[in-house]
Coordinates of C-alpha atoms and ligand atoms in Angstrom, one line a residue:
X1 CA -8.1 -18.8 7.2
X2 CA -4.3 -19.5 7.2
X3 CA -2.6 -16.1 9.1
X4 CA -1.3 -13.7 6.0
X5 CA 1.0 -12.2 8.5
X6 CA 4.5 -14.2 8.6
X7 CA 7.1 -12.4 11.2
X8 CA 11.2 -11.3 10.5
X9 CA 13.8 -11.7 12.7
X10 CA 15.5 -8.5 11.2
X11 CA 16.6 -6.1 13.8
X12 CA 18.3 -3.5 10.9
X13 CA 17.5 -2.1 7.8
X14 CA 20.7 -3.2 6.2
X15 CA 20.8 -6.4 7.1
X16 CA 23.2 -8.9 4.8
X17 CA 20.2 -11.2 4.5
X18 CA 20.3 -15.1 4.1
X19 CA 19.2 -17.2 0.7
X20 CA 16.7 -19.0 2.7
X21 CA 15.2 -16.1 4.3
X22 CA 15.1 -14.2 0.9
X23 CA 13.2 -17.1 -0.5
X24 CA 10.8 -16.9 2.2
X25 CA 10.1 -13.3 1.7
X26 CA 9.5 -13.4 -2.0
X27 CA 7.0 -16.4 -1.4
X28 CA 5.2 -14.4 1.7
X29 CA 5.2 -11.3 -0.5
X30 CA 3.7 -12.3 -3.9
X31 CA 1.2 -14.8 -2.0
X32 CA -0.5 -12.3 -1.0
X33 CA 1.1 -12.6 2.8
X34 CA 2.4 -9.5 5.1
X35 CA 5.6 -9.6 5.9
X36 CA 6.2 -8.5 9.5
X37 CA 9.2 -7.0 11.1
X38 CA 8.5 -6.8 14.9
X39 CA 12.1 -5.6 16.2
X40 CA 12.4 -3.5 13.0
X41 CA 12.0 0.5 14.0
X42 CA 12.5 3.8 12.8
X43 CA 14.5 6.4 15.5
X44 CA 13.8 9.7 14.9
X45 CA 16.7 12.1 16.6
X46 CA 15.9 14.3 19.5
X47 CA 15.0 17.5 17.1
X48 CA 12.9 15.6 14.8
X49 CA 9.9 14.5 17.2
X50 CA 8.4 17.8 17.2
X51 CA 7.4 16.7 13.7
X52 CA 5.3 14.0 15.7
X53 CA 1.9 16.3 15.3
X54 CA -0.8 16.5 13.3
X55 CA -0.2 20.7 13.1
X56 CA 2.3 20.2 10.4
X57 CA 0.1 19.2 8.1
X58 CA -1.4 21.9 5.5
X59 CA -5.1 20.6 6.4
X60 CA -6.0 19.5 2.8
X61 CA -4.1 16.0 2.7
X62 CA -4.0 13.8 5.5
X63 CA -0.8 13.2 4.6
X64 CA 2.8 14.9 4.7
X65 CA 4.8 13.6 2.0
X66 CA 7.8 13.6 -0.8
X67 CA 6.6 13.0 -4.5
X68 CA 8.0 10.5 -6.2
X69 CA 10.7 11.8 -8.1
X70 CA 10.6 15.4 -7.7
X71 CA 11.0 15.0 -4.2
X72 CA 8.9 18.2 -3.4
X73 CA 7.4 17.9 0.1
X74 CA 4.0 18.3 -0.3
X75 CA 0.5 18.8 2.8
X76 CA 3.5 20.4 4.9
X77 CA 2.7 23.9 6.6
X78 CA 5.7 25.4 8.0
X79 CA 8.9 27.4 7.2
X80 CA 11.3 26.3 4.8
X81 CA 13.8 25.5 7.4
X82 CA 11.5 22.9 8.8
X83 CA 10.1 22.0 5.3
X84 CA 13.9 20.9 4.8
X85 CA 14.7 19.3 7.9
X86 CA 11.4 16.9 7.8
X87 CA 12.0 16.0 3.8
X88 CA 15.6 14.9 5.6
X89 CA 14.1 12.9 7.9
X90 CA 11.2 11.4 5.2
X91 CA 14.0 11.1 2.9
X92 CA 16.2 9.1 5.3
X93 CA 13.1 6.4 5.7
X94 CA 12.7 6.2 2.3
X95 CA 16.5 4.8 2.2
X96 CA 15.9 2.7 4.9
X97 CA 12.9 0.6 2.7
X98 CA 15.1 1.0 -0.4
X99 CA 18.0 -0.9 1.2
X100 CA 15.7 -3.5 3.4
X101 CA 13.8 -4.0 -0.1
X102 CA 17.1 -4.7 -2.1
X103 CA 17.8 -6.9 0.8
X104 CA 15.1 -9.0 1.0
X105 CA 14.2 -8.9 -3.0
X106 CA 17.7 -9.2 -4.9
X107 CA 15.5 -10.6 -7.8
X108 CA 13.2 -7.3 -8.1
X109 CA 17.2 -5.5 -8.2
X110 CA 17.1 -3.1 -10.9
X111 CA 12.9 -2.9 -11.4
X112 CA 11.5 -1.7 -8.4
X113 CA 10.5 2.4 -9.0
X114 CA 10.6 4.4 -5.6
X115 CA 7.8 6.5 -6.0
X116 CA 5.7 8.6 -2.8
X117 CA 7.2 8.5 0.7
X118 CA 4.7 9.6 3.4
X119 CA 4.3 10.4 7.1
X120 CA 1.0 9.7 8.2
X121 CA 0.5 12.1 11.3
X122 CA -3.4 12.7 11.4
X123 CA -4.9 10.2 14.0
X124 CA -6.4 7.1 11.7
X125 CA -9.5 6.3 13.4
X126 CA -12.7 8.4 13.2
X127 CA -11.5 10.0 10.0
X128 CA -14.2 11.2 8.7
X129 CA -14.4 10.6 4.7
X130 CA -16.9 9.0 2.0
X131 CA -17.3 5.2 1.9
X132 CA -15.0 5.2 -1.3
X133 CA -12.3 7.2 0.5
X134 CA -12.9 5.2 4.0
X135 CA -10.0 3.2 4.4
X136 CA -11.6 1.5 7.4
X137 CA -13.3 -0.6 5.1
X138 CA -11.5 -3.9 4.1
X139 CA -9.9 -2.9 0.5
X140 CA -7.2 -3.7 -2.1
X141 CA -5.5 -0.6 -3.4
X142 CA -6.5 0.7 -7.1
X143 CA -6.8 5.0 -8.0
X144 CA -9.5 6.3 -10.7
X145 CA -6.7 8.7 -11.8
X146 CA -3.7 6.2 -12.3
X147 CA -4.2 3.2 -14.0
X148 CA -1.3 0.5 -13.4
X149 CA -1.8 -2.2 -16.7
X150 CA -1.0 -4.7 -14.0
X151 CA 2.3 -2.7 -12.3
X152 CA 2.6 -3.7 -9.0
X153 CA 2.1 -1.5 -5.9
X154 CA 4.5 -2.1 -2.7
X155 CA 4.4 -0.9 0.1
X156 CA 6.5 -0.7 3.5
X157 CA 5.1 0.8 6.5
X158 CA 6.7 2.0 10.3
X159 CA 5.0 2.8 13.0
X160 CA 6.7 5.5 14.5
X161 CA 4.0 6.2 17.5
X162 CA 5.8 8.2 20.7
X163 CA 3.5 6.8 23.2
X164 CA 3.0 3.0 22.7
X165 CA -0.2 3.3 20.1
X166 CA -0.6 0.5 17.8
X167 CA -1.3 0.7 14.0
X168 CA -4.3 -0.9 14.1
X169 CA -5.2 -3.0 11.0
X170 CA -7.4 -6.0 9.6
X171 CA -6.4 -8.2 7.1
X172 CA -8.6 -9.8 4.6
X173 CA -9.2 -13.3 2.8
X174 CA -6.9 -14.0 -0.3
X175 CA -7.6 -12.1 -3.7
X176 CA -8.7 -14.6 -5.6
X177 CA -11.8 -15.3 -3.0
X178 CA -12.7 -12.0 -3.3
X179 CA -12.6 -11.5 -6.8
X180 CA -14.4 -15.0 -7.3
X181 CA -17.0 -13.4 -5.0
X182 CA -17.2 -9.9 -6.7
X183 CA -16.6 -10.5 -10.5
X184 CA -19.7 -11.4 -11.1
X185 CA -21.5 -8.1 -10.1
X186 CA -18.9 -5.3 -11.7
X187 CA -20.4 -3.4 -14.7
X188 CA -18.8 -4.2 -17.8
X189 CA -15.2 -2.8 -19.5
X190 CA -16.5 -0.1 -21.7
X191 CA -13.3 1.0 -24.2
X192 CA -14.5 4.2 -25.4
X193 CA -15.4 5.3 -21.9
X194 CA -11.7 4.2 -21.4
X195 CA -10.5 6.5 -24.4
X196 CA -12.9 9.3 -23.7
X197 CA -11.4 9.9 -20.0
X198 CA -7.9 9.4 -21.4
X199 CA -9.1 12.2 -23.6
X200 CA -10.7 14.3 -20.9
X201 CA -7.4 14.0 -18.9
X202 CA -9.8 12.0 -15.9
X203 CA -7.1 9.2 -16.3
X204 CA -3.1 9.8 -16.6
X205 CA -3.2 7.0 -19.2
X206 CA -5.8 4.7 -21.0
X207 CA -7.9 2.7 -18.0
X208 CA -7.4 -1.4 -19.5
X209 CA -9.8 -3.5 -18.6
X210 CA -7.7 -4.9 -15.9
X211 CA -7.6 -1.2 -14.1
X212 CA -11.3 -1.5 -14.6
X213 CA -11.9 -4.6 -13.0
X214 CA -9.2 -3.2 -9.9
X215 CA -11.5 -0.4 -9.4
X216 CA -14.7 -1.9 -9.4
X217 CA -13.3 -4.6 -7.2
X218 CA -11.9 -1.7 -4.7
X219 CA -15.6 0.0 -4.9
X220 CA -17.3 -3.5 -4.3
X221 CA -15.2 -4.7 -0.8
X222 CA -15.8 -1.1 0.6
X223 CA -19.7 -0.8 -0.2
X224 CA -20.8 -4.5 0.5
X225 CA -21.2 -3.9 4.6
X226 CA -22.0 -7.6 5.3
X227 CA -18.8 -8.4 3.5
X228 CA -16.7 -5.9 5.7
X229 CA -18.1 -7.5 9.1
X230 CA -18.1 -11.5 8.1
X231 CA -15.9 -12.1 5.5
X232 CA -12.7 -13.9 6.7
X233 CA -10.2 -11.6 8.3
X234 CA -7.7 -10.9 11.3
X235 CA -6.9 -8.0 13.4
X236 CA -3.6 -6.8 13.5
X237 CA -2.1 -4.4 16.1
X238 CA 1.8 -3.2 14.6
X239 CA 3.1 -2.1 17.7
X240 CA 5.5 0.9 17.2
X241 CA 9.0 0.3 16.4
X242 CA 7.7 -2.6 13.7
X243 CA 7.8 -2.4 9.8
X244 CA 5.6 -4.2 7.0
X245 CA 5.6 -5.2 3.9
X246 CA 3.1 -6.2 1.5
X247 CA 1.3 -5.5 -2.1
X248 CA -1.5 -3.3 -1.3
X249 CA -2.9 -4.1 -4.6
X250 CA -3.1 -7.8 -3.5
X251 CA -3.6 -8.0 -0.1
X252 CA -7.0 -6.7 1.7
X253 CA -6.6 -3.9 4.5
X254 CA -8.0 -1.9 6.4
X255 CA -6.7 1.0 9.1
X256 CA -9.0 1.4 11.8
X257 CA -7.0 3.4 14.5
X258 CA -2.9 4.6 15.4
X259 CA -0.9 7.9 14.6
X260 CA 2.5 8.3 12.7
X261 CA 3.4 6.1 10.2
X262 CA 6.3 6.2 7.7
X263 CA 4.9 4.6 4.5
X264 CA 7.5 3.9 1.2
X265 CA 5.4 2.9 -2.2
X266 CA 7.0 1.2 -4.6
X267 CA 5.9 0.3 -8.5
X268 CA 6.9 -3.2 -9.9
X269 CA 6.2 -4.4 -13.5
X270 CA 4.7 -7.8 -13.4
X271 CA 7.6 -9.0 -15.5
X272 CA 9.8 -8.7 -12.8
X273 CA 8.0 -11.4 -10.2
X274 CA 9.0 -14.9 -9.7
X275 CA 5.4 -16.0 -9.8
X276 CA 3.3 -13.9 -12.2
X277 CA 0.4 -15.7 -12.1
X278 CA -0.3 -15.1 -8.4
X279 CA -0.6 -11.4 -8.9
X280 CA -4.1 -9.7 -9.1
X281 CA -3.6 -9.6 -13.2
X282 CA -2.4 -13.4 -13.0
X283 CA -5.1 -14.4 -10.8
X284 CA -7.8 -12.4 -13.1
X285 CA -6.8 -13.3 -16.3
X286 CA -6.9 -17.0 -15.5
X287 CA -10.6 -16.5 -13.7
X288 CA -11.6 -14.9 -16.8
X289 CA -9.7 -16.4 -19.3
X290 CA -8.8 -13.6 -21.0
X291 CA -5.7 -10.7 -21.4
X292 CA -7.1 -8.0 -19.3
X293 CA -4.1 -5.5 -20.4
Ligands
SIN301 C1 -4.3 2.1 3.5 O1 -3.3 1.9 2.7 O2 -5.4 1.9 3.1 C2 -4.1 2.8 4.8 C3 -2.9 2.2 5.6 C4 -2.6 3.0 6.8 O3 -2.5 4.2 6.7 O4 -2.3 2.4 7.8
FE302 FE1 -5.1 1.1 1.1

């Protein structure tokens, strides 16, 4: 397998950022590639690394983070004082992506949709959880709750760690050998099960058949065990003080050990990529031959 992960020189988040470079980003990013920033960090200032501990966090998430456009800070236990002073420093990451992004992506300019910013401060590995929840297990991002029709979902990670502990990831085969490999088992697109959960409020909108096929594909990497130890895949150590980039929705991952990481999602409509048809809904469609949305 050809490495996914493709390393940037960048060194800032602003960065004025060369045609050629840009070019090679958009090709890394919607081929399914990670795009890796080893000299690009995060510095928190001196009063902001007692937030580095997992005692901040209200228990219930295993996140801390700031909702998508309200902004509310939400799995935080603390006073309001700190509730503001970490939101500032979330807040200040989620700038940093938005200008790397507009950066590196002039031609997404105007579409991308900032929506949750996260710190990640509960330790990754040995997280105990159900085998749909277990993001050990190799996976491409899709929610029961929140169908997409196809929207993309960006993200950009930091690790942030204080003491030298990687992010410790594996990266899968391409999407289209995995959905070759695991189309033919999912159960079929029902559309009055679709409307019904609509109806019951189980899904924020109606489930198409593509958000179908996303979830079942999700469900499929995650429960097939021989798949998670032999299929094709590297191991990945993002040291702290590096950022990455990729579509979660397109790119298989899996966390399988660090502490503290700054995480940006973005939404993008498919209408705004350069190469459509290389995106989970392009890919599908053609497998299938059919308009999944
Ligand atoms: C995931 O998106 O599955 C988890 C990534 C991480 O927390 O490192
Ligand atoms: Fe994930």
């Amino acid at each position: 397998m050809q490495s996914p992960i493709v390393e940037f020189p960048l060194r800032t988040w602003q960065a004025s950022i060369e045609p050629a470079m840009q070019k090679q980003a958009f090709e890394t990013l919607e081929g399914g590639g990670v795009l890796y920033f080893p000299q690009l960090g995060f510095d928190l200032q001196d009063e902001e690394k007692r937030f580095l501990s997992p005692s901040w966090s209200d228990g219930k998430s295993k996140n801390i983070y700031l909702r998508g456009k309200e902004r509310n800070l939400r799995g935080f236990a603390g006073s309001e004082d700190d509730a503001l002073a970490l939101a500032a420093l979330i807040e200040r990451y989620a700038s940093n992506a938005g200008q790397l992004l507009n950066g590196l992506f002039p031609a997404y300019a105007g579409s991308m949709d900032m929506s949750n910013t996260s710190l990640r401060p509960v330790e990754a590995a040995g997280r105990t959880q159900s085998w749909r929840h277990d993001d050990s297990r190799l996976h491409t991002d899709a929610f029961p709750s929140k169908p997409t029709h196809g929207r993309r979902i960006l993200r950009v990670f930091c690790n942030i760690n204080p003491v030298g502990k990687p992010r410790q990831w594996r990266v899968g085969e391409p999407f289209a050998d995995m959905a070759r490999r695991f189309l033919p088992r999912l159960p079929p697109y029902r559309p009055w099960m679709a409307r019904a959960m609509y109806a019951l409020g189980i899904t924020k909108s109606r489930r198409s058949e593509y958000d179908h096929i996303m979830l079942h594909l999700h469900d499929a990497q995650k429960a097939d065990a021989f798949y998670q130890k032999n299929a094709p895949q590297v191991a990945m150590p993002f040291p702290p003080g590096s950022t990455w980039i990729c579509f979660s929705d397109q790119v298989l991952h899996a966390v399988m050990g660090g502490q503290y990481l700054l995480e940006q999602t973005l939404h993008l409509p498919v209408a705004a990529l350069i190469e459509p048809n290389h995106s989970p809904l392009g890919v599908l469609q053609e497998m299938l031959d059919r308009v999944l949305i």
